[in-house]
Amino acid sequence: MSYPDVLFYVFAALAAVSALVVVFARNVVYAAFSLLFTFLGVAGIYVLLHADFLAVAQIMIYIGGILVLLIFGVMLTTRVTNVDLPGGVLKTMPATIVSGILLGTLLRLVTRASWFVEPELPSPEGTTAAIGDRLVTTHLLPFEVAGILLLVTIMGAALIARTNGRRRDA
Amino acid sequence: MAQFLTEIFGDNLFTVILYCALPLVFILLYALLAILGEVKISAWMQDRLGPMRTGPWGIFQPVADVLKLLQKEDITPRPADTFLFNLAPFLAFMGSYAAFAAIPFCSAYVGANLDLGLFFVLAIASIGVVAIMMGGWASHNKYSLYGAMRSVAQIVSYEVPAAMSLLIVVLYIGTLNMQDIVTAQAGGIWNWFVFGGPKSAVTLASGRLVEGSWTNLVFLPFFAAAFLMYYISALAETNRTPFDIPEADSELVSGYHTEYSSMKFAMFFMAEYANMLLVSLVVSVVFLGGWYSPYGTTIGALIGVPWLGAVEEFLWLAFKGIFFVFVMIWLRWTLPRLRVDQLMYMCWKVLIPFSFGIALIVGFLVVVL
């Protein structure tokens, strides 16, 4: 096995094992922290696929943004203590059906998809410039719509956080 | 550098590890210097002598400190979460060390010459954020947790103005590659971005041509402002005074690493000092010409000895980086601590609007000029 192969298995194992911990951990905080390694593993696989911009964006957005927010949320909602998740088995039938369908779909996708396998991909010049060009030419409308959506979200959050336009200490 | 190492040790895993470990040597030596600097400079500023007993003028104090830390008992509080408690300090150092991969130390050595180096440096810092939160939570101590929460809130807020003020330079130069950003400032001190960027045409490391001219002087106020804004945000991101609210000794003991002792404390300490060096190096690379000397060439290049040129370039960058670390220490003993509301006011109502405004103006100027 070459170095990239070894690295692929390391990252894949990291992502898969930590994802299992996320699912099976009884402690919410453990599950949240375990997600860090899932995101890192996936970012590593992106790098091996020559998607360097995607990998760094994954670290920036998912670890720097979403995960930090998630851990903050978990810590604040559980009143800064570690509360175990309710352990009982609830609604077995619907859960089995939904996850069965999901598993079937994913398995079908994995087995039937025509994977684009190239033994020796040339090392690309870097994807950032090309992605930047596409964002402001071909995909300008979705890019701007996403921007407006985020702006609306921020304004909504600010509106909820305010108390009727008055300062709380006034 | 990579070829040189391959020639000596052959193309194997050992060479790769050695190549990756080079910045670590620099960080360890710098950490000793910074520990000494912190105690000595604070002493001089307060008209004291500082540590005087270990070695002449106490210059071996950091060595004694490190030996003391190594010998200390490694204490884990009983209610602490042992696994996360042990993991956090190493993750914190990993996060800051990973960022050094993209820093061009001289024209011959950059750990990974990434096409999106600056973005990588900004992004990988988030691992350190998670590590701080992990340490604070796992300590099972309310001061640690409050310190961690404050620290994370502060770092996450100040990431925005820090990234925006770097983006102002990126808008002009059109690349995120840090080696390219350095080579764009070739040719002397007036070509550094803090003084308005290149004044003559420059070919970047990647081969692209940047057409600089003296009309670039219009950028000077904007780049200089961006430099100041980045340095202020960097102070906040590294939890240094006046932004040391997360560690405020008088209120929180010492924040998220209150419960840590021995080598695990040393790892957190190392991560903090490595972060200080990292932001200082980023400031030097982006705004102050990176490894270029103020006169734009090296003695090694003039007399035709390439390895001497590379060493000189590294020394220039190290000098600039350590100078900015010195400024951080200087500020620590000069300024009082901000209140939490002043901290957030500074970030959201001063730095962020200004950085967005400057980015708009620079974007406009880049298109027009």
XYZ file of C-alpha atoms in Angstrom:
539
model
C 0.000 0.000 0.000
C 1.213 3.485 -0.823
C 1.126 6.392 1.636
C -2.139 7.869 0.279
C -3.801 4.447 0.668
C -2.660 4.128 4.277
C -3.795 7.684 4.961
C -7.165 6.978 3.376
C -7.770 4.025 5.692
C -6.608 6.032 8.710
C -8.997 8.902 7.928
C -11.835 6.573 6.984
C -11.434 4.606 10.216
C -11.278 7.846 12.209
C -14.480 9.118 10.622
C -16.345 5.801 10.922
C -15.336 4.970 14.509
C -16.025 8.464 15.823
C -19.354 8.542 13.973
C -20.274 5.302 15.785
C -19.332 6.941 19.083
C -21.588 9.893 18.207
C -24.490 7.503 17.676
C -23.917 5.183 20.644
C -22.568 7.550 23.312
C -24.931 7.920 26.251
C -23.330 11.205 27.221
C -24.400 14.098 24.955
C -21.134 15.962 25.480
C -19.141 12.884 24.438
C -21.224 12.616 21.293
C -20.598 16.301 20.508
C -16.841 16.059 21.031
C -16.661 12.861 19.022
C -18.137 14.733 16.081
C -14.856 16.693 15.936
C -12.992 13.573 14.807
C -15.709 12.668 12.311
C -15.361 16.080 10.671
C -11.549 15.833 10.720
C -11.658 12.384 9.133
C -13.982 13.573 6.383
C -11.777 16.632 5.780
C -8.786 14.273 5.438
C -10.628 12.221 2.826
C -11.463 15.414 0.904
C -7.759 16.261 0.831
C -6.950 12.822 -0.583
C -9.562 13.471 -3.286
C -7.726 16.712 -4.226
C -10.667 18.799 -2.972
C -8.459 21.042 -0.854
C -10.824 24.009 -0.683
C -13.686 21.757 0.366
C -11.510 20.206 3.096
C -10.524 23.545 4.624
C -14.075 24.876 4.280
C -15.245 21.719 6.068
C -12.892 22.481 8.983
C -13.814 26.181 9.027
C -17.583 25.732 8.831
C -18.248 22.416 10.548
C -15.623 22.490 13.309
C -15.178 26.249 13.755
C -18.844 27.093 13.375
C -21.363 24.307 13.741
C -19.522 22.074 16.222
C -18.583 24.960 18.538
C -22.186 26.172 18.482
C -23.410 22.630 19.082
C -21.156 22.097 22.100
C -22.173 25.494 23.468
C -25.810 24.526 23.016
C -25.336 21.140 24.670
C -23.525 22.705 27.624
C -26.114 25.446 28.098
C -29.224 23.298 27.651
C -28.073 20.591 30.036
C -27.496 23.334 32.619
C -23.736 22.863 32.531
C -24.003 19.319 33.853
C -23.755 16.029 32.072
C -27.250 14.617 31.667
C -27.553 11.125 30.241
C -29.796 10.665 27.261
C -33.064 8.825 28.019
C -32.084 5.233 27.422
C -35.393 3.426 26.861
C -36.447 2.002 23.510
C -39.159 4.159 21.963
C -41.256 3.621 18.825
C -39.298 0.639 17.509
C -41.426 -0.061 14.437
C -41.324 3.401 12.729
C -37.647 3.767 13.578
C -36.826 0.368 12.048
C -38.778 1.160 8.881
C -37.206 4.606 8.385
C -33.660 3.458 9.032
C -34.226 0.355 6.904
C -35.312 2.489 3.970
C -32.346 4.826 4.456
C -29.916 1.910 4.674
C -31.389 0.306 1.536
C -31.128 3.561 -0.422
C -27.551 4.170 0.631
C -26.496 0.568 -0.065
C -28.098 0.747 -3.516
C -26.316 4.009 -4.190
C -22.974 2.653 -3.086
C -23.224 -0.560 -5.070
C -24.879 0.749 -8.240
C -23.134 4.088 -8.679
C -20.529 4.169 -11.435
C -17.545 5.270 -9.371
C -15.110 7.445 -11.214
C -11.860 5.712 -10.461
C -8.662 7.160 -11.840
C -5.515 5.370 -10.722
C -3.156 8.325 -10.965
C -4.877 11.696 -10.737
C -2.567 14.576 -11.628
C -2.031 16.934 -8.731
C -4.241 19.902 -9.610
C -3.158 23.501 -9.490
C -5.523 24.144 -6.590
C -9.252 24.537 -6.733
C -9.753 27.886 -4.982
C -9.468 30.165 -8.016
C -11.758 27.972 -10.117
C -14.364 27.789 -7.330
C -14.205 31.568 -6.897
C -14.699 32.109 -10.638
C -17.684 29.772 -10.796
C -19.326 31.341 -7.754
C -19.514 34.781 -9.353
C -20.250 33.626 -12.906
C -22.133 30.346 -13.455
C -23.556 29.956 -9.951
C -24.083 33.622 -9.098
C -27.812 33.341 -8.380
C -27.640 30.406 -5.892
C -24.643 32.079 -4.229
C -26.518 35.353 -3.728
C -29.700 33.573 -2.625
C -27.702 31.657 -0.006
C -26.186 34.957 1.126
C -29.609 36.578 1.506
C -30.894 33.512 3.368
C -28.034 33.787 5.868
C -28.628 37.535 6.254
C -32.300 36.909 6.988
C -31.312 34.249 9.546
C -28.934 36.643 11.313
C -31.598 39.376 11.388
C -34.145 36.884 12.728
C -31.778 35.759 15.472
C -31.057 39.372 16.428
C -34.794 40.087 16.499
C -35.480 37.119 18.801
C -32.603 38.098 21.100
C -33.942 41.636 21.541
C -36.519 42.269 24.218
C -39.222 44.353 22.516
C -36.735 46.884 21.258
C -35.961 48.008 24.799
C -32.701 47.373 26.595
C -33.100 44.967 29.437
C -31.276 47.214 31.877
C -33.272 50.344 30.917
C 14.973 22.113 1.728
C 12.897 19.006 1.063
C 15.347 17.946 -1.664
C 18.273 18.643 0.647
C 16.799 16.420 3.384
C 15.969 13.712 0.834
C 19.567 13.776 -0.384
C 20.905 13.255 3.129
C 18.441 10.728 4.565
C 16.869 9.239 1.444
C 13.227 9.264 0.438
C 11.593 7.631 3.428
C 9.218 8.238 6.292
C 12.021 9.537 8.513
C 12.695 12.423 6.119
C 9.008 13.334 6.097
C 8.829 13.324 9.900
C 12.017 15.377 10.158
C 10.613 17.871 7.666
C 7.404 18.149 9.708
C 9.294 18.552 12.995
C 11.491 21.495 11.961
C 9.049 24.220 13.095
C 8.741 22.402 16.435
C 12.446 23.010 17.136
C 11.916 26.706 16.477
C 8.771 26.817 18.665
C 10.506 25.101 21.601
C 13.482 27.454 21.501
C 11.180 30.440 21.092
C 9.042 29.269 24.045
C 12.086 29.328 26.337
C 12.887 32.846 25.126
C 9.282 33.976 25.533
C 9.032 32.648 29.111
C 12.209 34.524 30.005
C 10.980 37.601 28.141
C 7.678 37.583 29.954
C 9.237 37.588 33.443
C 12.148 39.878 32.635
C 10.234 42.478 30.614
C 7.480 42.641 33.213
C 10.149 43.134 35.885
C 11.894 45.931 33.994
C 8.587 47.669 33.324
C 7.809 47.627 37.026
C 11.313 48.747 38.005
C 12.264 45.335 39.411
C 15.106 42.986 38.538
C 13.053 39.840 37.945
C 14.552 36.358 38.476
C 18.290 36.757 39.141
C 19.406 33.472 40.738
C 19.543 30.903 37.908
C 22.564 31.704 35.817
C 23.912 35.172 35.034
C 21.040 37.715 35.310
C 18.698 34.732 35.683
C 18.819 33.778 31.992
C 18.455 30.069 32.795
C 15.161 30.664 34.584
C 13.024 29.126 31.766
C 15.174 25.946 31.863
C 14.565 25.686 35.599
C 10.848 26.321 35.034
C 10.618 23.545 32.461
C 12.488 21.089 34.706
C 10.158 22.001 37.573
C 7.077 21.382 35.397
C 8.458 18.012 34.302
C 8.974 16.859 37.892
C 5.611 18.024 39.212
C 2.912 15.553 40.136
C 0.328 15.103 37.424
C -2.965 15.758 39.199
C -6.350 14.818 37.772
C -9.313 16.011 39.855
C -11.471 13.040 40.947
C -14.777 14.274 39.436
C -13.050 15.242 36.191
C -13.705 13.364 32.994
C -10.321 11.621 32.724
C -10.319 10.833 29.007
C -11.301 14.298 27.758
C -9.210 15.938 30.503
C -6.100 14.160 29.204
C -6.911 14.667 25.544
C -7.587 18.423 25.617
C -4.043 19.835 26.100
C -2.605 17.732 23.284
C -5.459 18.665 20.965
C -4.850 22.328 21.797
C -1.196 22.085 20.815
C -2.052 20.026 17.735
C -4.424 22.754 16.569
C -1.834 25.493 16.808
C 1.045 23.392 15.459
C -0.967 22.322 12.416
C -1.239 25.966 11.377
C 2.561 26.277 11.211
C 2.483 23.922 8.210
C 1.379 26.759 5.946
C 3.812 29.401 7.228
C 6.673 30.126 4.800
C 9.718 30.341 7.081
C 12.066 31.240 4.237
C 12.128 30.926 0.473
C 13.398 27.342 0.847
C 11.168 26.050 3.658
C 7.407 26.015 3.874
C 5.882 22.908 5.477
C 3.094 22.644 2.926
C 3.000 25.202 0.135
C -0.778 25.267 0.155
C -2.733 27.094 -2.492
C -5.104 28.286 0.231
C -2.577 28.673 3.040
C -4.101 31.720 4.715
C -7.581 30.144 4.743
C -6.079 26.967 6.217
C -4.355 28.923 9.003
C -7.625 30.638 9.906
C -9.630 27.403 9.736
C -7.339 25.043 11.647
C -7.399 27.373 14.671
C -10.921 26.090 15.361
C -9.450 22.784 16.609
C -7.827 24.789 19.399
C -11.223 26.316 20.224
C -12.774 22.876 20.646
C -9.785 21.791 22.760
C -10.244 24.754 25.121
C -13.904 23.893 25.514
C -13.009 20.234 26.105
C -10.485 21.156 28.805
C -12.847 23.555 30.514
C -15.726 21.108 30.560
C -13.719 18.036 31.562
C -12.079 19.813 34.538
C -15.411 19.811 36.413
C -14.666 23.199 37.891
C -16.942 26.183 37.426
C -14.047 28.613 36.952
C -12.583 26.404 34.244
C -15.926 26.177 32.506
C -16.576 29.918 32.670
C -13.061 30.586 31.440
C -13.540 28.171 28.547
C -16.908 29.681 27.624
C -15.521 33.228 27.699
C -12.480 32.182 25.740
C -14.498 30.449 23.050
C -17.005 33.304 22.748
C -14.114 35.719 22.390
C -12.179 33.680 19.834
C -15.264 32.968 17.725
C -16.224 36.687 17.701
C -12.767 37.961 16.858
C -12.256 35.408 14.080
C -14.538 37.562 11.928
C -12.550 40.855 12.002
C -9.265 38.892 11.847
C -10.349 37.085 8.685
C -11.822 40.260 7.164
C -8.667 42.309 7.675
C -6.535 39.581 6.066
C -9.073 39.423 3.252
C -8.360 43.084 2.489
C -4.838 42.134 1.386
C -6.079 38.987 -0.346
C -8.528 41.134 -2.356
C -5.595 43.129 -3.713
C -3.208 40.264 -4.388
C -5.737 37.675 -5.517
C -4.140 34.622 -3.898
C -4.300 32.840 -0.537
C -0.902 31.187 -0.982
C 1.315 32.569 1.784
C 4.540 32.157 -0.207
C 2.916 34.208 -2.990
C 1.881 36.882 -0.508
C 5.504 37.134 0.621
C 7.009 37.278 -2.882
C 4.527 40.026 -3.798
C 6.344 42.201 -1.249
C 9.786 41.711 -2.783
C 12.206 44.559 -3.291
C 12.400 46.514 -0.068
C 10.544 47.938 2.873
C 8.295 50.302 0.858
C 6.797 47.294 -0.951
C 5.452 45.729 2.239
C 1.699 45.692 2.503
C 1.664 47.822 5.618
C 3.201 50.564 3.438
C 0.759 50.095 0.558
C 1.950 46.973 -1.252
C 4.288 46.542 -4.275
C 5.313 49.684 -6.122
C 6.706 47.862 -9.148
C 5.703 44.772 -11.108
C 6.424 41.528 -9.211
C 6.318 37.917 -10.337
C 4.794 35.701 -7.625
C 6.176 32.316 -6.570
C 3.379 30.708 -8.590
C 4.487 32.626 -11.696
C 1.607 35.137 -11.798
C 2.487 38.789 -12.441
C 1.282 41.549 -10.101
C 1.439 44.984 -11.686
C 2.356 47.244 -8.812
C 3.016 50.957 -9.310
C 3.415 54.097 -7.242
C -0.331 54.753 -7.556
C -0.582 51.925 -5.021
C 0.095 54.533 -2.365
C -3.689 55.110 -2.232
C -3.909 51.664 -0.572
C -1.522 52.677 2.199
C -4.092 53.973 4.736
C -6.358 50.965 4.167
C -3.648 48.314 4.444
C -2.146 50.055 7.475
C -5.587 50.082 9.132
C -6.070 46.412 8.228
C -2.710 45.632 9.823
C -3.744 47.322 13.081
C -7.166 45.652 13.060
C -5.638 42.224 12.485
C -3.141 42.708 15.281
C -5.881 43.794 17.715
C -8.043 40.809 16.748
C -5.017 38.551 17.070
C -4.460 39.793 20.629
C -8.049 38.841 21.409
C -7.738 35.451 19.711
C -4.689 34.556 21.775
C -6.362 35.734 25.013
C -3.661 38.319 25.690
C -4.109 41.509 27.692
C -6.127 43.725 27.259
C -8.331 40.837 26.104
C -7.373 38.316 28.814
C -10.901 38.125 30.199
C -10.958 34.294 29.854
C -7.945 33.977 32.150
C -8.614 36.939 34.438
C -6.648 35.742 37.476
C -8.534 38.045 39.826
C -11.953 36.658 38.887
C -11.451 33.203 37.409
C -8.203 31.943 38.988
C -6.745 31.236 35.543
C -9.571 30.145 33.307
C -9.760 26.860 31.482
C -6.403 25.508 32.665
C -7.000 26.062 36.389
C -7.049 22.323 37.138
C -4.114 21.370 34.954
C -0.701 20.640 36.384
C 2.654 19.287 35.265
C 3.115 18.379 31.590
C -0.529 18.827 30.664
C -0.377 22.400 31.895
C 2.859 22.772 29.962
C 1.088 21.616 26.796
C -1.652 24.246 27.191
C 1.038 26.802 27.927
C 2.971 25.759 24.829
C -0.188 25.956 22.733
C -0.799 29.517 23.946
C 2.746 30.622 23.237
C 2.720 28.853 19.882
C -0.500 30.707 19.042
C 1.122 34.029 19.952
C 4.025 33.227 17.652
C 1.659 32.041 14.935
C -0.383 35.251 14.779
C 2.827 37.301 14.945
C 4.231 35.314 12.010
C 0.963 35.767 10.088
C 1.157 39.527 10.687
C 4.766 39.526 9.481
C 4.013 37.409 6.416
C 0.930 39.288 5.296
C 1.792 42.870 6.167
C 5.535 43.094 6.801
C 7.149 41.272 3.936
C 7.530 37.851 5.588
C 11.099 36.620 5.211
C 12.236 39.616 3.127
C 14.758 41.927 4.703
C 13.930 45.665 4.750
C 16.491 46.278 2.001
C 14.959 43.560 -0.187
C 17.969 41.274 -0.604
C 20.283 39.165 1.529
C 24.029 39.089 1.984
C 23.914 35.426 0.977
C 22.263 36.326 -2.337
C 24.792 39.125 -2.972
C 27.874 36.947 -2.460
C 26.221 33.925 -4.097
C 25.836 31.544 -1.156
C 22.232 30.278 -1.343
C 22.153 28.526 2.048
C 23.326 31.692 3.829
C 20.522 33.616 2.080
C 17.933 31.114 3.317
C 19.270 31.322 6.876
C 19.178 35.119 6.744
C 15.592 35.044 5.442
C 14.566 32.776 8.299
C 16.274 35.065 10.799
C 14.424 38.088 9.408
C 11.076 36.332 9.756
C 11.961 35.091 13.241
C 13.006 38.619 14.202
C 9.737 40.102 12.978
C 7.667 37.368 14.641
C 9.469 37.665 17.972
C 9.209 41.459 17.801
C 5.415 41.193 17.644
C 5.450 38.711 20.536
C 7.488 41.331 22.429
C 4.819 43.940 21.631
C 2.214 41.564 23.093
C 4.236 41.244 26.317
C 4.762 45.014 26.360
C 1.004 45.629 26.008
C 0.287 43.128 28.762
C 2.161 45.258 31.293
C 0.812 48.527 29.928
C -2.929 48.174 29.419
C -5.665 47.259 31.924
C -8.155 44.467 31.200
C -11.323 45.241 29.259
C -14.801 44.476 30.594
C -16.830 41.814 28.764
C -19.223 44.386 27.260
C -16.309 46.580 26.126
C -14.784 43.504 24.489
C -17.936 42.748 22.525
C -18.448 46.446 21.664
C -14.898 46.577 20.295
C -15.485 43.529 18.118
C -19.012 43.935 16.781
C -19.416 47.713 16.648
C -15.884 48.879 15.834
C -13.694 46.250 14.184
C -16.302 44.411 12.105
C -17.985 47.488 10.507
C -14.601 49.086 9.834
C -13.113 45.939 8.317
C -16.152 45.458 6.056
C -16.006 49.121 5.029
C -12.306 48.935 4.186
C -12.820 45.664 2.304
C -15.511 47.381 0.178
C -13.274 50.396 -0.548
C -10.247 48.239 -1.395
C -12.405 46.013 -3.614
C -13.639 49.118 -5.432
C -10.118 50.520 -5.809
C -8.773 47.194 -7.116
C -11.391 47.245 -9.870
C -10.933 50.946 -10.701
C -7.132 51.282 -10.589
